[in-house]
Amino acid sequence: MATTVLSVTEIKSKALDAFVNKFGENANICVCAPGRVNLIGEHTDYNEGFVLPLALPMITLIVGKRNNLEKCNIVSLSEVVSSENHFEFEVSSRKNIKPGEPKWANYVKGCVANFICDVPSFNAVIVSSVPVGAGLSSSAALEVATYTFLEALTGVKSGKPEDKALACQRAEHDFAGVPCGIMDQFISVMGKEGHALLLDCRDLGIKQIPISQINDYVFLITNSNAPHKLSSSAYCKRRDCCYEAAKRLNKESLREVSMSDIQVLKLQNVPEEMIKRTRHVITEIQRTIEAVDALEKGDFNKFGQLMNESHDSLKNDYEVSSIELDTLVAAAREINGVLGSRLTGAGFGGCTVTLLKKDVIDETINHIKAKYSGNATFYIATPAMGARILDIN
Ligand code: ADP
Ligand code: MG
């Protein structure tokens, strides 16, 4: 059976209780922002390509209230921060906010520092149902929830949704020190129930793609629960390799490059690694375009086939898979009724996403459990809404 995700009501009541316990009064603001799964288009965002994520029912929720202390008190109930789950910082001048310890608080501080205007001091409790560090973007959920909280607190709303996403991305770059792409924040801000989001990372154009009509099919997330081994250096190495390849071809980015350019790189005697990385990006951008077309035509077999090709390219050309992810993908593909399976997120651990017929969900889960020596967890990826302010009651 897939794991049942806590409902918004359950998470909210947990957060409100914790707020009263901690601060001795009731919170009067409640907001949330979702995690995401990317269906296809991996390692294409920083190459100005396409990505196709959907927002998940798993959310990060913040409750809070203004205080008169000139400093903010924030508590996260997440297990990953259990030893240092509370921190305080001054907000009298946004320019003086600096990253520091505990690390998780930098995501929050970065959003306050990047907010549109000064913010008054506040108390807040954070509760999340997004697995942390699993590639479902708990970090963007935390940033976007924080930013939405600040909008509710000040009454000042970000002009355009993309400005909000970009400010959150900057928080992750400058405060958490993670040079992430723009996909995670975009989908956490703009997710729409029943839709995946096609994002063009070159001009930030978006298109909502309905997937609610897929009725007999469903996307299943399998969390390998294997430790995330993608060090930021492995990520940066791949990113820099792509930038170098584009530069050698006199292009702004690999978005502008086609398969015929591979020949040009070969003539320049570049390392084989650069050929492989470039080939992945070119083919993955093309696959994402074809996948959207397939989805719009209701051709799920084609979508599944493209997912399989995406995984194989990530494994062989981009070299970001792992034994755990390959095992999960191979096991899923053995079931009749599974149309496609691939790693999702940056790789080296984290999750896979599988397109399958609804009536083989349990069979697939049982088969994966039998074949995988680790402890996998399963979630149905129902496309949900982006960040929002919730009623406090
Ligand atoms: P992912 O975004 O795939 O979950 P990241 O490594 O990008 O993984 O982000 C995980 C980090 O984000 C955690 O180590 C922690 O610092 C921070 N984080 C995410 N959610 C929470 C939360 N609810 N409370 C505290 N910190 C969180
Ligand atoms: Mg993240």
mmCIF file of C-alpha atoms in Angstrom, residues 16-345:
data_model
loop_
_atom_site.group_PDB
_atom_site.id
_atom_site.type_symbol
_atom_site.label_atom_id
_atom_site.label_comp_id
_atom_site.label_asym_id
_atom_site.label_seq_id
_atom_site.Cartn_x
_atom_site.Cartn_y
_atom_site.Cartn_z
ATOM 1 C CA LEU A 16 -1.531 25.147 15.924
ATOM 2 C CA ASP A 17 -1.217 22.946 19.049
ATOM 3 C CA ALA A 18 2.562 23.267 18.992
ATOM 4 C CA PHE A 19 2.259 27.050 18.620
ATOM 5 C CA VAL A 20 0.051 27.383 21.714
ATOM 6 C CA ASN A 21 2.389 25.131 23.696
ATOM 7 C CA LYS A 22 5.444 27.080 22.706
ATOM 8 C CA PHE A 23 4.183 30.664 22.733
ATOM 9 C CA GLY A 24 1.180 30.554 25.106
ATOM 10 C CA GLU A 25 -1.269 32.110 22.636
ATOM 11 C CA ASN A 26 -3.026 31.217 19.382
ATOM 12 C CA ALA A 27 -1.493 31.770 15.958
ATOM 13 C CA ASN A 28 -3.482 33.923 13.534
ATOM 14 C CA ILE A 29 -1.749 33.150 10.232
ATOM 15 C CA CYS A 30 -1.571 29.821 8.427
ATOM 16 C CA VAL A 31 0.054 29.154 5.032
ATOM 17 C CA CYS A 32 1.402 26.178 3.114
ATOM 18 C CA ALA A 33 3.525 25.304 0.069
ATOM 19 C CA PRO A 34 3.939 21.903 -1.625
ATOM 20 C CA GLY A 35 6.840 19.647 -2.501
ATOM 21 C CA ARG A 36 7.060 18.415 -6.093
ATOM 22 C CA VAL A 37 7.950 15.543 -8.335
ATOM 23 C CA ASN A 38 9.463 16.070 -11.752
ATOM 24 C CA LEU A 39 7.896 13.784 -14.372
ATOM 25 C CA ILE A 40 10.577 14.352 -17.016
ATOM 26 C CA GLY A 41 13.238 16.943 -17.917
ATOM 27 C CA GLU A 42 16.087 16.218 -15.502
ATOM 28 C CA HIS A 43 19.220 18.369 -15.260
ATOM 29 C CA THR A 44 17.743 20.531 -18.005
ATOM 30 C CA ASP A 45 16.763 23.533 -15.871
ATOM 31 C CA TYR A 46 20.233 25.052 -15.549
ATOM 32 C CA ASN A 47 20.697 24.399 -19.282
ATOM 33 C CA GLU A 48 17.696 26.608 -20.117
ATOM 34 C CA GLY A 49 15.643 23.577 -21.197
ATOM 35 C CA PHE A 50 12.162 22.316 -20.284
ATOM 36 C CA VAL A 51 10.974 20.619 -17.106
ATOM 37 C CA LEU A 52 7.615 19.033 -16.277
ATOM 38 C CA PRO A 53 6.974 18.880 -12.509
ATOM 39 C CA LEU A 54 3.737 18.607 -10.588
ATOM 40 C CA ALA A 55 2.970 19.875 -7.078
ATOM 41 C CA LEU A 56 2.358 17.129 -4.506
ATOM 42 C CA PRO A 57 -0.218 16.838 -1.723
ATOM 43 C CA MET A 58 2.772 16.832 0.663
ATOM 44 C CA ILE A 59 3.200 20.296 2.089
ATOM 45 C CA THR A 60 5.201 22.487 4.411
ATOM 46 C CA LEU A 61 2.828 24.459 6.604
ATOM 47 C CA ILE A 62 3.640 27.475 8.761
ATOM 48 C CA VAL A 63 1.464 28.979 11.471
ATOM 49 C CA GLY A 64 2.447 32.162 13.237
ATOM 50 C CA LYS A 65 1.706 35.546 14.679
ATOM 51 C CA ARG A 66 3.346 38.938 14.929
ATOM 52 C CA ASN A 67 5.186 39.627 18.240
ATOM 53 C CA ASN A 68 6.605 42.777 19.821
ATOM 54 C CA LEU A 69 10.042 41.426 20.616
ATOM 55 C CA GLU A 70 12.050 42.784 17.646
ATOM 56 C CA LYS A 71 13.229 39.256 17.022
ATOM 57 C CA CYS A 72 11.684 36.229 15.350
ATOM 58 C CA ASN A 73 11.250 32.889 17.100
ATOM 59 C CA ILE A 74 10.921 29.948 14.727
ATOM 60 C CA VAL A 75 10.369 26.298 15.591
ATOM 61 C CA SER A 76 10.437 23.399 13.127
ATOM 62 C CA LEU A 77 8.876 20.113 14.194
ATOM 63 C CA SER A 78 10.812 18.253 11.496
ATOM 64 C CA GLU A 79 12.740 15.219 12.740
ATOM 65 C CA VAL A 80 15.827 16.286 10.807
ATOM 66 C CA VAL A 81 16.314 19.327 13.014
ATOM 67 C CA SER A 82 15.344 17.702 16.329
ATOM 68 C CA SER A 83 18.476 18.761 18.185
ATOM 69 C CA GLU A 84 18.284 22.391 17.068
ATOM 70 C CA ASN A 85 14.649 22.864 16.237
ATOM 71 C CA HIS A 86 14.322 26.401 17.560
ATOM 72 C CA PHE A 87 16.150 29.552 16.568
ATOM 73 C CA GLU A 88 15.867 33.290 17.028
ATOM 74 C CA PHE A 89 16.998 36.119 14.823
ATOM 75 C CA GLU A 90 16.629 39.879 14.682
ATOM 76 C CA VAL A 91 14.664 41.426 11.838
ATOM 77 C CA SER A 92 15.047 45.123 12.630
ATOM 78 C CA SER A 93 17.237 45.509 9.551
ATOM 79 C CA ARG A 94 16.964 42.994 6.719
ATOM 80 C CA LYS A 95 20.452 43.895 5.501
ATOM 81 C CA ASN A 96 21.966 42.594 8.743
ATOM 82 C CA ILE A 97 20.502 39.115 8.411
ATOM 83 C CA LYS A 98 23.320 36.667 7.739
ATOM 84 C CA PRO A 99 23.405 32.910 7.140
ATOM 85 C CA GLY A 100 24.725 30.764 9.989
ATOM 86 C CA GLU A 101 23.754 27.860 12.244
ATOM 87 C CA PRO A 102 21.501 25.956 12.329
ATOM 88 C CA LYS A 103 21.685 25.404 8.579
ATOM 89 C CA TRP A 104 17.980 24.756 8.083
ATOM 90 C CA ALA A 105 17.172 28.237 9.378
ATOM 91 C CA ASN A 106 19.088 29.766 6.455
ATOM 92 C CA TYR A 107 16.223 28.899 4.099
ATOM 93 C CA VAL A 108 13.894 30.960 6.307
ATOM 94 C CA LYS A 109 16.341 33.818 6.903
ATOM 95 C CA GLY A 110 17.120 34.025 3.193
ATOM 96 C CA CYS A 111 13.439 34.562 2.391
ATOM 97 C CA VAL A 112 13.085 37.283 5.025
ATOM 98 C CA ALA A 113 16.228 38.974 3.675
ATOM 99 C CA ASN A 114 14.906 38.784 0.089
ATOM 100 C CA PHE A 115 11.331 39.795 0.852
ATOM 101 C CA ILE A 116 9.832 42.828 -0.890
ATOM 102 C CA CYS A 117 9.826 45.011 2.240
ATOM 103 C CA ASP A 118 10.915 45.013 5.892
ATOM 104 C CA VAL A 119 8.977 42.574 8.013
ATOM 105 C CA PRO A 120 7.813 42.881 11.619
ATOM 106 C CA SER A 121 9.064 40.312 14.144
ATOM 107 C CA PHE A 122 7.004 37.142 14.490
ATOM 108 C CA ASN A 123 6.705 33.741 16.127
ATOM 109 C CA ALA A 124 6.189 30.714 13.887
ATOM 110 C CA VAL A 125 5.920 26.926 13.907
ATOM 111 C CA ILE A 126 6.786 24.866 10.827
ATOM 112 C CA VAL A 127 5.373 21.380 10.172
ATOM 113 C CA SER A 128 6.026 19.441 6.977
ATOM 114 C CA SER A 129 4.855 16.240 5.323
ATOM 115 C CA VAL A 130 7.451 16.522 2.531
ATOM 116 C CA PRO A 131 10.213 13.959 3.131
ATOM 117 C CA VAL A 132 13.401 15.942 3.744
ATOM 118 C CA GLY A 133 16.386 15.374 1.465
ATOM 119 C CA ALA A 134 14.523 12.843 -0.701
ATOM 120 C CA GLY A 135 14.511 14.876 -3.915
ATOM 121 C CA LEU A 136 10.885 15.995 -3.515
ATOM 122 C CA SER A 137 12.031 19.514 -2.752
ATOM 123 C CA SER A 138 11.379 20.088 0.910
ATOM 124 C CA SER A 139 13.796 23.013 0.583
ATOM 125 C CA ALA A 140 11.655 24.910 -1.950
ATOM 126 C CA ALA A 141 8.512 24.028 0.031
ATOM 127 C CA LEU A 142 10.134 25.638 3.081
ATOM 128 C CA GLU A 143 11.213 28.760 1.164
ATOM 129 C CA VAL A 144 7.922 29.267 -0.628
ATOM 130 C CA ALA A 145 5.920 28.630 2.560
ATOM 131 C CA THR A 146 8.089 31.202 4.359
ATOM 132 C CA TYR A 147 7.641 33.765 1.608
ATOM 133 C CA THR A 148 3.871 33.176 1.570
ATOM 134 C CA PHE A 149 3.864 33.575 5.356
ATOM 135 C CA LEU A 150 5.605 36.941 4.998
ATOM 136 C CA GLU A 151 3.007 38.017 2.411
ATOM 137 C CA ALA A 152 0.231 37.171 4.885
ATOM 138 C CA LEU A 153 2.082 38.838 7.769
ATOM 139 C CA THR A 154 2.750 42.123 5.981
ATOM 140 C CA GLY A 155 -0.205 42.217 3.587
ATOM 141 C CA VAL A 156 2.319 42.939 0.816
ATOM 142 C CA LYS A 157 1.994 40.502 -2.059
ATOM 143 C CA SER A 158 4.632 39.705 -4.632
ATOM 144 C CA GLY A 159 3.644 41.367 -7.931
ATOM 145 C CA LYS A 160 4.206 38.416 -10.227
ATOM 146 C CA PRO A 161 4.373 34.758 -9.199
ATOM 147 C CA GLU A 162 7.736 34.416 -10.942
ATOM 148 C CA ASP A 163 9.226 37.190 -8.782
ATOM 149 C CA LYS A 164 8.267 35.220 -5.716
ATOM 150 C CA ALA A 165 9.824 32.027 -7.105
ATOM 151 C CA LEU A 166 13.015 33.892 -8.057
ATOM 152 C CA ALA A 167 13.324 35.507 -4.604
ATOM 153 C CA CYS A 168 13.017 32.052 -3.008
ATOM 154 C CA GLN A 169 15.624 30.618 -5.385
ATOM 155 C CA ARG A 170 17.971 33.478 -4.412
ATOM 156 C CA ALA A 171 17.447 32.582 -0.753
ATOM 157 C CA GLU A 172 18.609 29.023 -1.502
ATOM 158 C CA HIS A 173 21.614 30.269 -3.490
ATOM 159 C CA ASP A 174 22.779 33.014 -1.167
ATOM 160 C CA PHE A 175 21.760 31.759 2.278
ATOM 161 C CA ALA A 176 21.750 27.950 2.006
ATOM 162 C CA GLY A 177 24.665 27.949 -0.475
ATOM 163 C CA VAL A 178 22.884 25.569 -2.896
ATOM 164 C CA PRO A 179 23.141 26.659 -6.573
ATOM 165 C CA CYS A 180 19.761 25.125 -7.506
ATOM 166 C CA GLY A 181 17.791 25.711 -10.713
ATOM 167 C CA ILE A 182 14.428 27.461 -10.815
ATOM 168 C CA MET A 183 12.058 24.492 -11.234
ATOM 169 C CA ASP A 184 11.362 23.700 -7.573
ATOM 170 C CA GLN A 185 10.323 27.196 -6.533
ATOM 171 C CA PHE A 186 8.231 27.707 -9.681
ATOM 172 C CA ILE A 187 6.134 24.600 -9.187
ATOM 173 C CA SER A 188 5.764 25.206 -5.447
ATOM 174 C CA VAL A 189 4.387 28.691 -6.217
ATOM 175 C CA MET A 190 2.365 27.852 -9.357
ATOM 176 C CA GLY A 191 1.188 24.260 -8.968
ATOM 177 C CA LYS A 192 -2.399 23.703 -10.056
ATOM 178 C CA GLU A 193 -4.662 20.843 -9.017
ATOM 179 C CA GLY A 194 -4.934 18.203 -11.775
ATOM 180 C CA HIS A 195 -2.068 19.694 -13.788
ATOM 181 C CA ALA A 196 1.625 19.330 -14.421
ATOM 182 C CA LEU A 197 3.578 22.502 -15.160
ATOM 183 C CA LEU A 198 5.619 22.795 -18.341
ATOM 184 C CA LEU A 199 8.294 25.364 -17.565
ATOM 185 C CA ASP A 200 10.610 26.791 -20.179
ATOM 186 C CA CYS A 201 13.699 27.591 -18.120
ATOM 187 C CA ARG A 202 15.025 29.911 -20.857
ATOM 188 C CA ASP A 203 12.291 32.548 -20.772
ATOM 189 C CA LEU A 204 10.369 31.267 -17.708
ATOM 190 C CA GLY A 205 7.260 30.771 -19.846
ATOM 191 C CA ILE A 206 4.782 28.324 -18.349
ATOM 192 C CA LYS A 207 1.950 26.133 -19.551
ATOM 193 C CA GLN A 208 -0.390 24.165 -17.296
ATOM 194 C CA ILE A 209 -0.845 20.663 -18.750
ATOM 195 C CA PRO A 210 -4.006 18.845 -17.576
ATOM 196 C CA ILE A 211 -3.300 15.327 -16.408
ATOM 197 C CA SER A 212 -6.488 14.661 -14.489
ATOM 198 C CA GLN A 213 -7.993 12.959 -17.529
ATOM 199 C CA ILE A 214 -5.486 10.154 -17.269
ATOM 200 C CA ASN A 215 -8.111 8.279 -15.169
ATOM 201 C CA ASP A 216 -6.827 4.705 -15.477
ATOM 202 C CA TYR A 217 -3.207 5.694 -14.897
ATOM 203 C CA VAL A 218 -1.312 7.182 -12.003
ATOM 204 C CA PHE A 219 2.171 8.382 -11.149
ATOM 205 C CA LEU A 220 3.738 6.487 -8.248
ATOM 206 C CA ILE A 221 6.694 7.880 -6.304
ATOM 207 C CA THR A 222 9.079 5.400 -4.719
ATOM 208 C CA ASN A 223 11.435 6.829 -2.133
ATOM 209 C CA SER A 224 14.611 4.736 -1.996
ATOM 210 C CA ASN A 225 15.320 6.168 1.471
ATOM 211 C CA ALA A 226 18.955 5.810 0.461
ATOM 212 C CA PRO A 227 21.050 8.694 1.715
ATOM 213 C CA HIS A 228 21.328 11.517 -0.819
ATOM 214 C CA LYS A 229 24.845 11.164 -2.135
ATOM 215 C CA LEU A 230 24.771 13.997 -4.631
ATOM 216 C CA SER A 231 27.359 16.231 -3.080
ATOM 217 C CA SER A 232 27.126 19.792 -4.273
ATOM 218 C CA SER A 233 30.501 19.256 -5.941
ATOM 219 C CA ALA A 234 29.143 16.444 -8.172
ATOM 220 C CA TYR A 235 26.217 18.683 -9.123
ATOM 221 C CA CYS A 236 28.462 21.683 -9.807
ATOM 222 C CA LYS A 237 30.852 19.528 -11.839
ATOM 223 C CA ARG A 238 28.049 18.467 -14.165
ATOM 224 C CA ARG A 239 26.652 21.972 -14.393
ATOM 225 C CA ASP A 240 30.095 23.421 -15.182
ATOM 226 C CA CYS A 241 30.691 20.726 -17.797
ATOM 227 C CA CYS A 242 27.452 21.758 -19.552
ATOM 228 C CA TYR A 243 28.422 25.431 -19.416
ATOM 229 C CA GLU A 244 31.849 24.606 -20.835
ATOM 230 C CA ALA A 245 30.327 22.564 -23.691
ATOM 231 C CA ALA A 246 27.979 25.430 -24.609
ATOM 232 C CA LYS A 247 30.895 27.870 -24.513
ATOM 233 C CA ARG A 248 32.983 25.667 -26.803
ATOM 234 C CA LEU A 249 30.088 25.683 -29.279
ATOM 235 C CA ASN A 250 29.661 29.469 -28.999
ATOM 236 C CA LYS A 251 26.154 29.061 -27.637
ATOM 237 C CA GLU A 252 24.435 30.757 -24.717
ATOM 238 C CA SER A 253 23.390 27.396 -23.283
ATOM 239 C CA LEU A 254 22.878 23.758 -24.259
ATOM 240 C CA ARG A 255 19.284 24.672 -25.127
ATOM 241 C CA GLU A 256 20.683 26.118 -28.350
ATOM 242 C CA VAL A 257 22.615 22.965 -29.184
ATOM 243 C CA SER A 258 21.515 20.043 -31.377
ATOM 244 C CA MET A 259 22.830 16.528 -32.015
ATOM 245 C CA SER A 260 24.889 17.711 -34.987
ATOM 246 C CA ASP A 261 26.936 19.820 -32.536
ATOM 247 C CA ILE A 262 28.122 16.637 -30.853
ATOM 248 C CA GLN A 263 30.240 16.086 -33.939
ATOM 249 C CA VAL A 264 31.766 19.554 -33.521
ATOM 250 C CA LEU A 265 32.691 18.734 -29.916
ATOM 251 C CA LYS A 266 34.244 15.457 -31.045
ATOM 252 C CA LEU A 267 36.390 17.315 -33.555
ATOM 253 C CA GLN A 268 37.594 19.506 -30.715
ATOM 254 C CA ASN A 269 38.745 16.362 -28.898
ATOM 255 C CA VAL A 270 36.842 17.205 -25.738
ATOM 256 C CA PRO A 271 36.726 14.539 -23.005
ATOM 257 C CA GLU A 272 34.195 11.728 -23.589
ATOM 258 C CA GLU A 273 32.489 12.859 -20.399
ATOM 259 C CA MET A 274 31.552 16.182 -22.008
ATOM 260 C CA ILE A 275 30.072 14.394 -25.039
ATOM 261 C CA LYS A 276 27.935 12.238 -22.765
ATOM 262 C CA ARG A 277 26.716 15.103 -20.568
ATOM 263 C CA THR A 278 25.844 17.180 -23.635
ATOM 264 C CA ARG A 279 24.030 14.294 -25.294
ATOM 265 C CA HIS A 280 21.897 13.766 -22.206
ATOM 266 C CA VAL A 281 20.835 17.408 -22.096
ATOM 267 C CA ILE A 282 20.009 17.620 -25.821
ATOM 268 C CA THR A 283 17.976 14.395 -25.818
ATOM 269 C CA GLU A 284 16.295 15.129 -22.479
ATOM 270 C CA ILE A 285 15.046 18.522 -23.674
ATOM 271 C CA GLN A 286 13.647 16.829 -26.804
ATOM 272 C CA ARG A 287 12.055 14.051 -24.719
ATOM 273 C CA THR A 288 10.324 16.602 -22.493
ATOM 274 C CA ILE A 289 8.777 18.331 -25.512
ATOM 275 C CA GLU A 290 7.621 14.954 -26.875
ATOM 276 C CA ALA A 291 6.302 13.909 -23.452
ATOM 277 C CA VAL A 292 4.045 16.970 -23.252
ATOM 278 C CA ASP A 293 2.774 16.234 -26.738
ATOM 279 C CA ALA A 294 2.071 12.624 -25.713
ATOM 280 C CA LEU A 295 0.257 13.767 -22.563
ATOM 281 C CA GLU A 296 -1.895 16.179 -24.545
ATOM 282 C CA LYS A 297 -2.785 13.401 -26.996
ATOM 283 C CA GLY A 298 -3.478 10.925 -24.193
ATOM 284 C CA ASP A 299 -0.685 8.651 -25.470
ATOM 285 C CA PHE A 300 0.508 7.207 -22.159
ATOM 286 C CA ASN A 301 2.505 4.393 -23.726
ATOM 287 C CA LYS A 302 4.646 6.996 -25.439
ATOM 288 C CA PHE A 303 4.964 9.016 -22.222
ATOM 289 C CA GLY A 304 6.119 5.887 -20.378
ATOM 290 C CA GLN A 305 8.633 5.037 -23.090
ATOM 291 C CA LEU A 306 10.101 8.550 -22.838
ATOM 292 C CA MET A 307 10.378 8.150 -19.054
ATOM 293 C CA ASN A 308 12.349 4.935 -19.576
ATOM 294 C CA GLU A 309 14.649 6.615 -22.095
ATOM 295 C CA SER A 310 15.129 9.514 -19.674
ATOM 296 C CA HIS A 311 16.275 7.175 -16.909
ATOM 297 C CA ASP A 312 18.643 5.303 -19.199
ATOM 298 C CA SER A 313 20.187 8.573 -20.357
ATOM 299 C CA LEU A 314 20.572 9.795 -16.752
ATOM 300 C CA LYS A 315 22.207 6.503 -15.879
ATOM 301 C CA ASN A 316 24.522 6.065 -18.843
ATOM 302 C CA ASP A 317 25.238 9.570 -20.140
ATOM 303 C CA TYR A 318 24.737 11.863 -17.159
ATOM 304 C CA GLU A 319 25.867 9.228 -14.633
ATOM 305 C CA VAL A 320 23.712 10.394 -11.755
ATOM 306 C CA SER A 321 21.855 7.169 -10.966
ATOM 307 C CA SER A 322 22.703 4.694 -8.206
ATOM 308 C CA ILE A 323 22.331 0.961 -7.574
ATOM 309 C CA GLU A 324 19.287 1.690 -5.422
ATOM 310 C CA LEU A 325 17.532 3.782 -8.089
ATOM 311 C CA ASP A 326 18.401 1.323 -10.881
ATOM 312 C CA THR A 327 17.020 -1.553 -8.794
ATOM 313 C CA LEU A 328 13.743 0.288 -8.130
ATOM 314 C CA VAL A 329 13.334 1.232 -11.790
ATOM 315 C CA ALA A 330 14.152 -2.270 -13.080
ATOM 316 C CA ALA A 331 11.715 -3.885 -10.625
ATOM 317 C CA ALA A 332 8.897 -1.526 -11.580
ATOM 318 C CA ARG A 333 9.435 -2.162 -15.296
ATOM 319 C CA GLU A 334 8.973 -5.909 -14.760
ATOM 320 C CA ILE A 335 5.266 -5.462 -14.008
ATOM 321 C CA ASN A 336 2.702 -5.640 -16.788
ATOM 322 C CA GLY A 337 0.791 -2.390 -16.658
ATOM 323 C CA VAL A 338 3.838 -0.264 -15.800
ATOM 324 C CA LEU A 339 4.397 2.069 -18.742
ATOM 325 C CA GLY A 340 7.613 3.732 -17.615
ATOM 326 C CA SER A 341 9.877 4.364 -14.653
ATOM 327 C CA ARG A 342 12.772 6.712 -13.994
ATOM 328 C CA LEU A 343 14.771 8.406 -11.277
ATOM 329 C CA THR A 344 13.454 11.854 -10.425
ATOM 330 C CA GLY A 345 15.306 14.801 -8.922
#
